[in-house]
mmCIF file of C-alpha atoms and ligand atoms in Angstrom:
data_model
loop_
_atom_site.group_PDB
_atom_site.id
_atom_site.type_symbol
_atom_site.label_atom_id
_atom_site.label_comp_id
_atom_site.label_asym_id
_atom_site.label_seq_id
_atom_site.Cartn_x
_atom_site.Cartn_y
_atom_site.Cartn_z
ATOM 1 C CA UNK A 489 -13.001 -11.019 14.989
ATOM 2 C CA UNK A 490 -11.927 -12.804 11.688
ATOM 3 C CA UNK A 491 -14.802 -13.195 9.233
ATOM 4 C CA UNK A 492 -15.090 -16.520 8.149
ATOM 5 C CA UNK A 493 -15.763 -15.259 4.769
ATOM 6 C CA UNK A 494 -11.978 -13.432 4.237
ATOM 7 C CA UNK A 495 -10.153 -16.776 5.916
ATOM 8 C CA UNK A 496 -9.405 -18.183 2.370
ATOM 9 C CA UNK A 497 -8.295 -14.113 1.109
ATOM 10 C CA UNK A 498 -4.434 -14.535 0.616
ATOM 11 C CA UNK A 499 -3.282 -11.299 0.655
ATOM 12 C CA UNK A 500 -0.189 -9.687 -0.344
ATOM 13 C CA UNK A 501 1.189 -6.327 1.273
ATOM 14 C CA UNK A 502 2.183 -3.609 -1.148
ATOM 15 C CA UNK A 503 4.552 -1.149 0.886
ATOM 16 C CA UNK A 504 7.119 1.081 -0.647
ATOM 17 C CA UNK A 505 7.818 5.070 0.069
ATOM 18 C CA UNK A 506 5.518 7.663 -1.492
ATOM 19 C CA UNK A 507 6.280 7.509 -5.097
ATOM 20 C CA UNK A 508 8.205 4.486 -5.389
ATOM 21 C CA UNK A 509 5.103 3.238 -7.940
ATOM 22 C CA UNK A 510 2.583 0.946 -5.612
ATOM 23 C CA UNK A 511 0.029 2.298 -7.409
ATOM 24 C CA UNK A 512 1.195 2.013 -10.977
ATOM 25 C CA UNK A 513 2.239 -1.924 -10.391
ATOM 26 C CA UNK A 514 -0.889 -2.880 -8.814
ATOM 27 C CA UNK A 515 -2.657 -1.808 -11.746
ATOM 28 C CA UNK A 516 -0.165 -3.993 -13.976
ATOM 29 C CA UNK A 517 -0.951 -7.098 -11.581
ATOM 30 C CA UNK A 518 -4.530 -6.640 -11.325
ATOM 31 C CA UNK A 519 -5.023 -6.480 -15.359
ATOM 32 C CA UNK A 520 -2.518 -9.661 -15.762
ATOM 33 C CA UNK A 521 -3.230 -11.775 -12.754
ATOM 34 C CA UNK A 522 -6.770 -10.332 -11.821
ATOM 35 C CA UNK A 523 -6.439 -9.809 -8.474
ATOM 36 C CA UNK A 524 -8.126 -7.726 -5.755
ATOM 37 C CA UNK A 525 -7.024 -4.077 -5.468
ATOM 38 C CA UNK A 526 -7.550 -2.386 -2.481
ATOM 39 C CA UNK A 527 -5.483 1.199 -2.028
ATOM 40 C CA UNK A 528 -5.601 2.764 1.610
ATOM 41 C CA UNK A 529 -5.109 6.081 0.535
ATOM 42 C CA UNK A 530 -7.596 6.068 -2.308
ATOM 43 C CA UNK A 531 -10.047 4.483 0.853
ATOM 44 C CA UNK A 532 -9.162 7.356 2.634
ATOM 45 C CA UNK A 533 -9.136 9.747 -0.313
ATOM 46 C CA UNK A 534 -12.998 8.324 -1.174
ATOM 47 C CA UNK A 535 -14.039 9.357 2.418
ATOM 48 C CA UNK A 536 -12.167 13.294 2.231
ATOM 49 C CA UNK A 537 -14.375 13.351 -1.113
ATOM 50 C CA UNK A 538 -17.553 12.650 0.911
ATOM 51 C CA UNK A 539 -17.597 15.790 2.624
ATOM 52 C CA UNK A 540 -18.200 13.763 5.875
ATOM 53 C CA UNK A 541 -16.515 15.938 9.051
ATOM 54 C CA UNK A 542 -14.819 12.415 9.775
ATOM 55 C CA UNK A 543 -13.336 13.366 5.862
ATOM 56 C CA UNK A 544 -12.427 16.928 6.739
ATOM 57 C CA UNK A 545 -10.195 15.483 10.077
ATOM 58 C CA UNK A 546 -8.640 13.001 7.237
ATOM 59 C CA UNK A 547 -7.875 15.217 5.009
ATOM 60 C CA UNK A 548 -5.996 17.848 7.242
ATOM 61 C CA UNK A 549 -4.116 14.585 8.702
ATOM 62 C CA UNK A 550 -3.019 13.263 4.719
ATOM 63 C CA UNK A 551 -2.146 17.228 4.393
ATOM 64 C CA UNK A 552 0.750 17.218 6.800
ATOM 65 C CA UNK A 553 2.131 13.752 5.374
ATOM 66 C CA UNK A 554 1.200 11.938 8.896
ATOM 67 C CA UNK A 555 -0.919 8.580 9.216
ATOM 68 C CA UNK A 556 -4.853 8.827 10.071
ATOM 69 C CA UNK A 557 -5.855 6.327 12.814
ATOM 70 C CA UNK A 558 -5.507 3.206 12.823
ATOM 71 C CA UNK A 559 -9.459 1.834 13.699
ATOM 72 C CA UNK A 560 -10.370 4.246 10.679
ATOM 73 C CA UNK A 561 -8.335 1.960 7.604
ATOM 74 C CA UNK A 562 -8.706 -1.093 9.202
ATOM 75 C CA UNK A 563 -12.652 -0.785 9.189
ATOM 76 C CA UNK A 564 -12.352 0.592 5.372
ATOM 77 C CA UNK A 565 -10.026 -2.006 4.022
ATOM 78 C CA UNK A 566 -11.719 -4.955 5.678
ATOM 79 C CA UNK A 567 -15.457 -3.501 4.345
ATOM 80 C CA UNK A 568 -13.914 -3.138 0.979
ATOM 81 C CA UNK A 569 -12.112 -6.868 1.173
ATOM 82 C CA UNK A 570 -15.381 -8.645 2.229
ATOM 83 C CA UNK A 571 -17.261 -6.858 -1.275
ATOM 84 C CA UNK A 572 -14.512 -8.493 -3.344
ATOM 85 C CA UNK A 573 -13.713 -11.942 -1.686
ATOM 86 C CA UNK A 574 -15.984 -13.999 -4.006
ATOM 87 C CA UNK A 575 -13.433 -12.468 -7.399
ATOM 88 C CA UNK A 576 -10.463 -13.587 -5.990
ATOM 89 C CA UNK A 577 -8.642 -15.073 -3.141
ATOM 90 C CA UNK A 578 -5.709 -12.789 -3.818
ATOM 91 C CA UNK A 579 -5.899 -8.986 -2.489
ATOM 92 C CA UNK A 580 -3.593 -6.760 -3.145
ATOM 93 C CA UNK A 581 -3.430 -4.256 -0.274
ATOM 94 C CA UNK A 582 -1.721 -1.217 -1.546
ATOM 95 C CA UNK A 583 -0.101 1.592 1.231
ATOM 96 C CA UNK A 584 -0.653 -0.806 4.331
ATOM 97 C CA UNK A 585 0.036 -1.953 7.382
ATOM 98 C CA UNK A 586 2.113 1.669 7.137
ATOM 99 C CA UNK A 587 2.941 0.979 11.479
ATOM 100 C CA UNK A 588 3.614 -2.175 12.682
ATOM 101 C CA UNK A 589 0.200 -2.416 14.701
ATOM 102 C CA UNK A 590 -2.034 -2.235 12.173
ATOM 103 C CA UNK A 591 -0.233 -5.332 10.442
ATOM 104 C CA UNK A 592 -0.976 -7.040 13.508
ATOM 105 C CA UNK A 593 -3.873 -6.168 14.102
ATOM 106 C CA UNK A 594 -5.152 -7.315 10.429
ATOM 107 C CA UNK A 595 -3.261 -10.352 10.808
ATOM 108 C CA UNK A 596 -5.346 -10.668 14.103
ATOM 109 C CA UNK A 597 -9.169 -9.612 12.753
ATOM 110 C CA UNK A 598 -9.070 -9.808 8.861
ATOM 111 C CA UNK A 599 -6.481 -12.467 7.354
ATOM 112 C CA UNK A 600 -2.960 -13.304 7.840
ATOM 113 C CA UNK A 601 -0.183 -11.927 5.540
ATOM 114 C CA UNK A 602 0.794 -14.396 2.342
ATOM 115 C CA UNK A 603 4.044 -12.015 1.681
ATOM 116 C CA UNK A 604 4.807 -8.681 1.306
ATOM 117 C CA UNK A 605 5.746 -6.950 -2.257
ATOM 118 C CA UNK A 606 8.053 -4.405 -1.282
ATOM 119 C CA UNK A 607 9.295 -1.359 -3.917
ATOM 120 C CA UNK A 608 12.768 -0.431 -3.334
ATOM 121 C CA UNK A 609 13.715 3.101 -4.273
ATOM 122 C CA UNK A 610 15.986 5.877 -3.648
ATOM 123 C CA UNK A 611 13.945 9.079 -1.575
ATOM 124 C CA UNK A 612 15.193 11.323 -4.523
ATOM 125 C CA UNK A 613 13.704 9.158 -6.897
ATOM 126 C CA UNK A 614 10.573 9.166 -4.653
ATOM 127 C CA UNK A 615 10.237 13.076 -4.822
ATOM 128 C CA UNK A 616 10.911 13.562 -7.787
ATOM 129 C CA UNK A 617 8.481 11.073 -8.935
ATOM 130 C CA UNK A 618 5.794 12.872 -6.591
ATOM 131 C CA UNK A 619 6.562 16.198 -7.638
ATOM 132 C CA UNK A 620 5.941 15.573 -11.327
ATOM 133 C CA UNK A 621 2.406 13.312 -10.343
ATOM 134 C CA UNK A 622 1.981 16.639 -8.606
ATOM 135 C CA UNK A 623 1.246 18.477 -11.991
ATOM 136 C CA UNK A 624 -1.410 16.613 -12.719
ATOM 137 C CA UNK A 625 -2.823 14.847 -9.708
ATOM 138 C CA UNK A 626 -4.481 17.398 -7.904
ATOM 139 C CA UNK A 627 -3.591 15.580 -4.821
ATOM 140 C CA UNK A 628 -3.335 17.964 -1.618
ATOM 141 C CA UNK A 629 -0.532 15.419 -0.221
ATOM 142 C CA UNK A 630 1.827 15.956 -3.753
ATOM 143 C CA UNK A 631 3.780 19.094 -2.968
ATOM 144 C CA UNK A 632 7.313 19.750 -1.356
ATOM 145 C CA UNK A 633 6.759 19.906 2.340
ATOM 146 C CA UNK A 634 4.208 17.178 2.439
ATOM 147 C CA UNK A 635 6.490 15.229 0.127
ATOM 148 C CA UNK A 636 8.874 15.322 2.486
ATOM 149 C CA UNK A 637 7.006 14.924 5.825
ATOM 150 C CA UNK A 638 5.468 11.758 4.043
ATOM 151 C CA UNK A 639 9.303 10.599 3.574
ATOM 152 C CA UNK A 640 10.172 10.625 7.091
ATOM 153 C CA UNK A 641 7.190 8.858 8.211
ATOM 154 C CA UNK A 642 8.047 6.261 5.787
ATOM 155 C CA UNK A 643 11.118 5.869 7.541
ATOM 156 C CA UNK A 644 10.246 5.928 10.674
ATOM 157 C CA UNK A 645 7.106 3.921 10.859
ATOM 158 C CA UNK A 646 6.840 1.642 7.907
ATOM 159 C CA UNK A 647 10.031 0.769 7.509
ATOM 160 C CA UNK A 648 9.871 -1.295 10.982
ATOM 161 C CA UNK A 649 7.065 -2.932 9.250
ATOM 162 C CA UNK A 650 9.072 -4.363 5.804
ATOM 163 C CA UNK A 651 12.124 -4.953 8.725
ATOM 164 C CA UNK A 652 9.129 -7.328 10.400
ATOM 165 C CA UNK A 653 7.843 -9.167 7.884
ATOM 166 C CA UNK A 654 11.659 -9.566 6.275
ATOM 167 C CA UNK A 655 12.572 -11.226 9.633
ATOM 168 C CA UNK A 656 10.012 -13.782 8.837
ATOM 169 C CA UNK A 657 10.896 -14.724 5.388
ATOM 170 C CA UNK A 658 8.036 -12.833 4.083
ATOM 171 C CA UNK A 659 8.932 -9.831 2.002
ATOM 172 C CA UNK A 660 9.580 -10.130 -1.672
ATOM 173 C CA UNK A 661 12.353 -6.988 -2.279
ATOM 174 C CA UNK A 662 12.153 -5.283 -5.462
ATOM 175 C CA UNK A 663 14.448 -2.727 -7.045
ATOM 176 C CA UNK A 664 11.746 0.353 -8.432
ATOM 177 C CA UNK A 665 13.990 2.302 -10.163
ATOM 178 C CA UNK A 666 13.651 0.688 -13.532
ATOM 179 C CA UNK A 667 10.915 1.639 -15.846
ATOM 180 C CA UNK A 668 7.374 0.410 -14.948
ATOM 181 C CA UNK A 669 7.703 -2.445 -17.564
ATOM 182 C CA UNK A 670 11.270 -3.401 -16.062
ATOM 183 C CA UNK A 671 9.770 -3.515 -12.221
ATOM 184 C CA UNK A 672 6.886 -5.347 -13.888
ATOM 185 C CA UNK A 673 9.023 -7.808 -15.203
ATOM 186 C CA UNK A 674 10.615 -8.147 -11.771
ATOM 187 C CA UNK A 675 7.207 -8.763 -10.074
ATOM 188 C CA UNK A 676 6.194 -11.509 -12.099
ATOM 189 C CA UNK A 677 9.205 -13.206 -11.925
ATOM 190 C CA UNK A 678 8.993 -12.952 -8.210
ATOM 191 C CA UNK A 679 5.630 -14.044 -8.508
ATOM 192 C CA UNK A 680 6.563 -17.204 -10.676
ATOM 193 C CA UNK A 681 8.820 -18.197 -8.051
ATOM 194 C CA UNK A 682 6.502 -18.414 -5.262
ATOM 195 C CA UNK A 683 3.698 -20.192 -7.414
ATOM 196 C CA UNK A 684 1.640 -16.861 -6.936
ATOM 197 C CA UNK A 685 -0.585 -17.015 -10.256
HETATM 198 N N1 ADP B 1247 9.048 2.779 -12.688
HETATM 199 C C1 ADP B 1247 8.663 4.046 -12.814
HETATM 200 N N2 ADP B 1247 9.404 4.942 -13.495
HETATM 201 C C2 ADP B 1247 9.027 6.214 -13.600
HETATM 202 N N3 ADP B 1247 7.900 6.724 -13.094
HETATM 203 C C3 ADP B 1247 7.117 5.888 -12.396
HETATM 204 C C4 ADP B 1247 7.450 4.520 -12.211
HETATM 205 N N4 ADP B 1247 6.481 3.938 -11.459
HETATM 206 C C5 ADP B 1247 5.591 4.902 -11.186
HETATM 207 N N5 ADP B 1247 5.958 6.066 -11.755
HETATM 208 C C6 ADP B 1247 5.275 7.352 -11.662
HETATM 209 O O1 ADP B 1247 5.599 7.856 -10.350
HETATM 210 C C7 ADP B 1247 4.449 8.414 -9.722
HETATM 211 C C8 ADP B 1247 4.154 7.650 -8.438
HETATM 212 O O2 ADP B 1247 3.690 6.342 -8.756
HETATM 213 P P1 ADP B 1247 2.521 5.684 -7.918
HETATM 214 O O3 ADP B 1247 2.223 4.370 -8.558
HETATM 215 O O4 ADP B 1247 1.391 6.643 -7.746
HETATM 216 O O5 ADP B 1247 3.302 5.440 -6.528
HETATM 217 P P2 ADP B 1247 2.781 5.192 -5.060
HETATM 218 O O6 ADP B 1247 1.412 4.575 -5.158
HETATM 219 O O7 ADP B 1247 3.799 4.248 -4.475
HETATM 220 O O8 ADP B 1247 2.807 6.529 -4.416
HETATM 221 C C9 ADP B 1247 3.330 8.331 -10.740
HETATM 222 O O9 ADP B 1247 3.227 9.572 -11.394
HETATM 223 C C10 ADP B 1247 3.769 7.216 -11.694
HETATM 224 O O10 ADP B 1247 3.261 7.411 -12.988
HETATM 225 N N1 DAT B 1248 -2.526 2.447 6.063
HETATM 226 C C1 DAT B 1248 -2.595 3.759 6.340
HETATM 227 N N2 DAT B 1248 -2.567 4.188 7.620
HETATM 228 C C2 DAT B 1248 -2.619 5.483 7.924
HETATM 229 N N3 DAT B 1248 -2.697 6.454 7.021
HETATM 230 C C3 DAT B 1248 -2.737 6.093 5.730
HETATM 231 C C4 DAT B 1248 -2.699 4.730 5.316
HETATM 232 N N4 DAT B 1248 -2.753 4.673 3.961
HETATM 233 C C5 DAT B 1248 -2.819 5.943 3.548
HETATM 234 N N5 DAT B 1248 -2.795 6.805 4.595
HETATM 235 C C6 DAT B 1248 -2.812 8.288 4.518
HETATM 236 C C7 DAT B 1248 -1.461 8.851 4.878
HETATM 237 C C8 DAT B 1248 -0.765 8.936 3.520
HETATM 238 O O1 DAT B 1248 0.261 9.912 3.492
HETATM 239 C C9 DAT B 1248 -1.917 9.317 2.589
HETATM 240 C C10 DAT B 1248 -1.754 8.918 1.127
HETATM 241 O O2 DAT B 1248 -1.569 7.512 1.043
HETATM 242 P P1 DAT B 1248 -1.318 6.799 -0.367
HETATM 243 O O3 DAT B 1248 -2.336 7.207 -1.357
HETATM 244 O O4 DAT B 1248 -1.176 5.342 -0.082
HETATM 245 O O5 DAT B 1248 0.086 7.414 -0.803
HETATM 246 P P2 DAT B 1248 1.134 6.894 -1.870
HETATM 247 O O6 DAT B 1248 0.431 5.905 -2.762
HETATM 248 O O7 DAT B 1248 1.584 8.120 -2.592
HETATM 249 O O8 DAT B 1248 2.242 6.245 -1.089
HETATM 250 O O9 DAT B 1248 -3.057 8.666 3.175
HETATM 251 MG MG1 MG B 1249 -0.439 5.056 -4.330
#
């Protein structure tokens, strides 16, 4: 069921393939615009570092690039929305819906979808972007075989999703092979346009 607390949330999407900078322009939004930041993977990440045996089954899942269940991020994202919902109606949710059912699914128990902020960018790009976060990141997820397995599950299961929401006028497409200051600039352009302040 919807909480009547989170009908008000608007929320924007944040998909784009591992790498292609999610992460790094959510953080540029939230200090600008002040908006809700909620990350899937760092969720999920938060749970693996918990040491719960739910977290070990998570982490060997995020290991081989593949997507953890669906009842599992729905209950973390809509836990961490209903802390944040008096700071902001806008939420930026960062890495999901990454299959089609779980956008409708949150569309069905959480909120409906305001748009979708999509990061375009080449899968070279992508890995080589996530091989050099991989020097530092200490991320399990950031070497070449996961890198790659995370790639074609982009592909094959989120990329249906930005094809759905694009079918209903709802996906804002942005090229994320500029500099993070260029894409910024992109974003609030885009964000100008559709009143989104
Ligand atoms: N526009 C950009 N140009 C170059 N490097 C970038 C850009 N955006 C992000 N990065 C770097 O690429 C890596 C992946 O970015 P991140 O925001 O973590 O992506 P995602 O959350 O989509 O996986 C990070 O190391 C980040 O610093
Ligand atoms: N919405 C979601 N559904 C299922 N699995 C998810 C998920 N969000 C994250 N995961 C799992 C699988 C991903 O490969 C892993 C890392 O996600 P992430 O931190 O969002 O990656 P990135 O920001 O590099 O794209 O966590
Ligand atoms: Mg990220």
């Amino acid at each position: 069921m919807a909480d009547a607390k989170l009908k008000k949330a608007k929320v924007i999407f944040v998909l784009g393939g591992p790498g292609s900078g999610k992460g790094t322009q959510c953080e540029k939004i939230v200090a600008k615009y002040g908006f809700n930041h909620l990350s899937s993977g760092d969720l999920l990440r938060a749970e693996v570092e918990s040491g719960s045996p739910r977290g070990k089954e998570l982490q060997a899942i995020m290991e081989k690039g593949e997507l953890v269940s669906l009842e599992i991020v729905l209950a973390l994202i809509k836990d961490a929305m209903l802390k944040l919902v008096d700071k902001s109606p806008y939420f930026l949710i960062d890495g999901y819906p990454r299959e089609l059912e779980q956008g409708t699914r949150f569309e069905a128990e959480v909120a409906g979808c305001h748009v979708v902020l999509y990061f375009e960018v080449t899968e070279e790009v992508m890995k080589q972007r996530l091989l050099k976060r991989g020097e530092t990141s200490g991320r399990a997820d950031d070497n070449e075989d996961t890198i790659l397995q995370r790639l074609r599950t982009f592909t094959s299961k989120t990329e249906p999703v930005i094809k759905h929401y694009a079918d209903k006028g709802k996906v804002i497409k942005v090229n994320a092979s500029g500099t993070i200051d260029e894409v910024f600039g992109v974003v609030q352009q885009e964000f100008a346009k559709r009143e989104i302040k």
